[in-house]
Amino acid sequence: MPLFLREQDVAALLTMDDALAAVEEAFRLQGLGKADNRPRQRPRLEQTMLQVMAAGLPGVGFGLKAYTVASGGVRFVVLLWDEETGDLEAVIEAGHMGQMRTGAASGVATKFLARPDAATVGVFGSGTQAPAQLEAVCAVRPIERVRAYSPTPKHRERFAAEMAESLGVPVQAVGAPRDVVREADVVITITKASEPLFDGDWLAPGAHVNAAGSNRAGAREIDARTVERADVITIDDRAQGRVEAGDLLAAERQGVLAWDQVVELGRVVAGQHPGRRSGDAITLFESMGVAIEDVAVARRVYEKALASGLGEELPKTVLG
């Protein structure tokens, strides 16, 4: 019978190590040409928008994430199906799971693209998505210091204090964007910005950038100069990116990017494309947030729920 998992169940079951392992395997399968990922669809009505994304992974199954965006907030759900029988296996409330898988994607990108000795992180953003971004990067690199910026001083100071306590790493709230980027080995952008957050010329040689906040064609977190300086430009899904990667679409319009320069992260994870060619090279991961990540992490959560006895059984129906 299908299992229903609430947000608190997911929070109890899912660790960042789980999310990192699941997302890395999803990207590996993508790089081998074995994953079937479908770009996000966004039907709209006057006051509400529904966003839907689906994927299939061999050995993992099929999944669909749907979420509504309205004045009352955002509501996420993931459905998971067995790949052999087609039976519905789980219905999962997926707000927390989405934060974890988005952070894990940046963690996997950092693992394969950042310098091995990366020790300093700069973070733009202090909202609900930011903690998992920083946690994932700290899980894959020996991070010694973090600088965080948000336009509202109390928000960045709260974030710095909470993350320093959570991760055991010094986190400094800074008052200017340049202070975030200066000497940073890894730069994370996880905001709702519509215009670039920093000048690409500020990036230090060897920096890696996780641009994770923008998934709308009209929104940008990084400028064309950042894209132009990047030696390796990766993305989670090229087809989805050509519709909604505002950072890259703007760079294309300005003549500094051709899409044949953009490599799916899965190819790097699968060993089919180099991630870093030199210590001084700048690397970029453009994160849209894609369905293969949701399906892989949902499978991990579902299997842990079965083993632990968490969740509620739903009535058996024609769905499974």
C-alpha positions in Angstrom: 0.0 0.0 0.0 1.2 3.6 -0.6 2.9 5.4 2.2 2.1 9.0 3.2 5.0 10.9 4.7 4.7 14.3 6.3 7.3 17.1 6.6 8.3 16.0 10.1 8.8 12.4 8.8 11.1 13.6 6.1 13.0 15.8 8.5 13.5 12.9 10.9 14.7 10.5 8.1 16.7 12.6 5.6 20.3 13.5 6.3 22.6 15.6 4.1 24.8 12.6 3.5 21.7 10.8 2.2 20.8 13.7 -0.1 24.3 14.0 -1.4 24.6 10.3 -2.2 21.2 10.2 -3.9 21.7 13.3 -6.0 25.2 12.3 -7.0 23.9 8.9 -8.3 21.1 10.7 -10.1 23.6 12.9 -11.9 25.8 9.9 -12.7 22.9 8.1 -14.3 22.1 11.3 -16.2 25.7 11.5 -17.5 25.5 7.9 -18.7 22.3 8.7 -20.7 20.1 6.5 -18.5 17.9 9.2 -16.8 14.8 10.7 -18.3 14.3 14.2 -16.9 11.4 16.4 -18.0 11.7 20.2 -17.7 9.4 22.1 -15.4 6.0 23.1 -16.7 4.2 26.2 -15.3 0.4 26.4 -15.9 -1.0 29.6 -14.6 -4.4 31.1 -13.5 -5.1 34.6 -12.3 -3.9 34.2 -8.7 -2.0 30.9 -8.6 0.6 29.0 -10.5 1.2 25.2 -10.6 4.7 23.9 -11.3 5.2 20.3 -12.3 8.3 18.3 -13.0 8.8 14.6 -13.6 11.6 12.1 -14.2 12.5 8.4 -14.3 15.7 6.8 -13.0 16.6 3.1 -13.5 16.8 1.3 -10.2 15.0 4.2 -8.5 11.7 4.6 -10.2 9.4 7.3 -11.5 8.6 10.5 -9.7 6.6 13.7 -10.0 7.0 16.8 -8.0 4.2 19.4 -8.1 3.8 22.6 -6.2 1.5 25.6 -6.1 2.7 29.2 -5.7 0.0 31.5 -4.3 -0.4 34.4 -1.9 -0.7 31.9 0.9 2.7 30.3 0.2 4.2 27.4 -1.6 3.0 23.8 -1.2 5.1 20.9 -2.4 4.3 17.2 -2.9 6.3 14.4 -4.5 4.7 11.2 -5.8 6.9 8.1 -6.2 6.1 5.0 -8.4 7.6 1.6 -8.8 9.4 1.4 -12.1 8.4 -2.3 -12.8 4.8 -2.5 -11.6 3.7 1.2 -12.0 2.3 1.1 -8.5 2.1 4.3 -6.5 4.5 3.8 -3.6 4.6 7.1 -1.7 3.0 10.6 -1.4 5.5 12.9 0.3 5.2 16.4 1.6 8.3 17.9 0.0 9.2 21.4 1.3 12.1 20.2 3.5 13.1 17.6 1.0 13.3 20.2 -1.8 15.6 22.4 0.4 17.9 19.4 1.0 18.0 18.2 -2.6 18.8 21.7 -3.8 21.6 22.0 -1.3 22.8 18.6 -2.2 23.0 19.5 -5.9 25.3 22.4 -5.1 27.3 20.0 -2.8 27.8 17.6 -5.6 28.8 20.4 -8.0 31.3 21.6 -5.4 32.7 18.1 -5.0 33.5 17.8 -8.7 34.3 21.4 -9.6 35.8 23.3 -6.6 39.5 23.1 -5.7 40.2 20.2 -3.3 41.6 22.7 -0.7 38.7 25.1 -0.9 38.4 26.6 2.6 36.5 29.9 2.3 32.8 30.3 1.3 30.8 33.4 0.4 27.0 33.1 0.6 24.4 35.5 -0.9 21.1 34.8 0.8 19.8 33.9 4.2 16.3 32.5 3.5 15.0 28.9 3.9 17.1 27.5 1.1 20.4 28.9 2.3 21.2 26.6 5.3 21.2 23.4 3.1 23.4 25.1 0.6 26.1 25.8 3.1 25.7 22.5 4.9 26.2 20.6 1.7 29.3 22.6 0.7 30.8 22.1 4.2 30.1 18.3 3.8 32.3 18.0 0.7 35.2 20.5 1.4 37.3 21.4 4.5 35.6 24.8 5.0 37.3 27.0 7.6 35.4 30.3 7.2 32.2 31.7 5.8 31.0 35.2 4.9 27.3 35.8 4.4 25.4 38.7 3.0 21.7 39.6 2.9 20.3 43.1 2.3 18.7 43.1 5.7 21.3 43.2 8.5 19.2 41.3 11.1 18.6 38.5 8.6 22.3 38.0 7.7 23.3 38.3 11.4 20.7 35.6 12.4 21.8 33.3 9.6 25.5 33.7 10.5 24.8 32.9 14.2 22.6 29.9 13.5 24.9 28.4 10.9 28.1 28.9 13.0 26.4 27.0 15.8 25.0 24.3 13.5 28.2 23.6 11.5 30.9 24.5 13.9 32.5 26.9 11.4 33.1 30.6 11.8 30.4 32.5 9.9 30.7 36.3 9.5 27.8 38.5 8.5 29.2 41.1 6.1 27.7 44.4 4.9 28.8 44.6 1.3 28.6 42.1 -1.7 32.3 42.6 -2.5 33.2 41.3 1.0 31.3 38.0 0.2 33.2 37.4 -3.0 36.7 38.6 -2.0 39.1 35.7 -1.7 36.2 33.2 -1.6 37.0 29.7 -2.9 33.3 28.9 -3.3 30.5 31.5 -3.9 26.9 30.5 -3.4 24.0 32.6 -4.6 20.6 31.5 -3.3 18.3 34.5 -3.5 15.3 35.8 -5.3 17.3 38.5 -7.0 16.3 39.8 -10.5 19.7 41.5 -11.1 23.3 40.4 -10.6 24.5 40.3 -7.1 28.2 41.0 -7.7 30.7 41.9 -10.4 32.3 38.9 -12.0 35.7 40.6 -12.0 35.7 40.4 -8.2 36.0 36.6 -8.3 39.3 35.2 -7.1 41.3 32.9 -9.4 40.2 29.3 -8.8 36.8 30.2 -7.4 33.8 28.0 -7.9 30.3 29.5 -8.2 27.0 27.7 -7.3 24.3 29.9 -8.8 21.3 28.3 -7.3 18.5 30.8 -6.8 17.3 31.8 -10.2 15.1 29.5 -12.3 13.2 32.1 -14.2 14.2 33.5 -17.6 13.9 37.1 -16.4 15.9 36.7 -13.2 19.6 36.9 -12.7 22.0 36.4 -9.8 25.3 36.5 -11.7 26.4 38.8 -14.5 27.7 38.0 -17.9 31.3 38.6 -16.8 31.1 35.7 -14.3 29.9 33.5 -17.2 32.6 34.8 -19.5 35.4 34.1 -16.9 34.2 30.5 -16.2 36.4 27.9 -17.7 33.8 25.1 -17.2 30.1 26.0 -17.2 27.8 23.2 -15.9 24.1 23.0 -15.5 21.7 20.3 -14.1 19.7 20.0 -17.3 20.4 21.8 -20.6 16.8 21.6 -21.9 15.4 23.1 -18.8 18.1 25.7 -18.7 17.3 27.0 -22.2 13.9 27.8 -21.0 14.5 29.3 -17.5 18.3 29.8 -16.8 18.1 33.6 -16.7 21.8 33.9 -15.8 22.9 32.0 -19.0 20.2 33.4 -21.2 21.3 36.9 -20.5 24.9 36.0 -21.2 23.9 34.5 -24.5 22.1 37.7 -25.5 25.2 39.6 -24.6 27.3 37.4 -26.9 29.6 35.9 -24.2 28.0 32.4 -24.2 27.1 29.7 -26.7 25.0 26.8 -25.5 27.6 24.3 -26.7 29.9 25.6 -24.0 27.4 24.4 -21.3 27.9 20.9 -19.9 25.4 18.9 -17.9 26.8 18.2 -14.5 26.0 14.6 -15.0 28.7 14.3 -17.6 31.3 15.5 -15.1 30.0 13.2 -12.4 30.1 10.2 -14.9 33.7 11.1 -15.8 32.9 12.1 -19.4 34.0 15.7 -19.0 36.7 17.4 -16.9 35.4 19.4 -14.0 38.5 21.5 -13.2 41.4 21.9 -15.6 43.7 24.0 -13.4 43.9 25.5 -9.9 43.3 29.0 -11.2 40.3 28.1 -13.3 36.9 29.5 -12.4 34.1 27.0 -12.5 30.3 27.6 -12.5 27.3 25.4 -11.7 23.9 26.8 -12.8 21.3 25.0 -10.7 17.7 25.0 -12.0 16.5 22.3 -9.6 15.4 19.3 -11.6 13.2 16.3 -11.2 15.9 13.6 -11.1 17.1 15.1 -7.9 13.6 14.9 -6.4 13.0 11.3 -7.5 16.4 10.1 -6.2 16.0 11.7 -2.8 12.3 10.6 -2.5 13.5 7.0 -3.0 16.0 7.3 -0.2 13.4 8.8 2.1 10.9 6.1 1.2 13.3 3.3 1.8 14.3 4.7 5.2 10.7 5.2 6.1 10.0 1.5 5.4 12.9 0.4 7.5 12.0 2.7 10.4 8.2 2.3 10.4 7.6 6.0 9.9 4.7 7.3 7.8 1.0 6.4 7.4 -0.3 3.7 5.1 -2.8 5.0 2.6 -5.8 2.8 1.5 -5.1 0.4 -1.3 -6.7 1.6 -4.6 -6.3 1.1 -8.3 -3.2 3.3 -8.0 -1.3 0.6 -6.1 
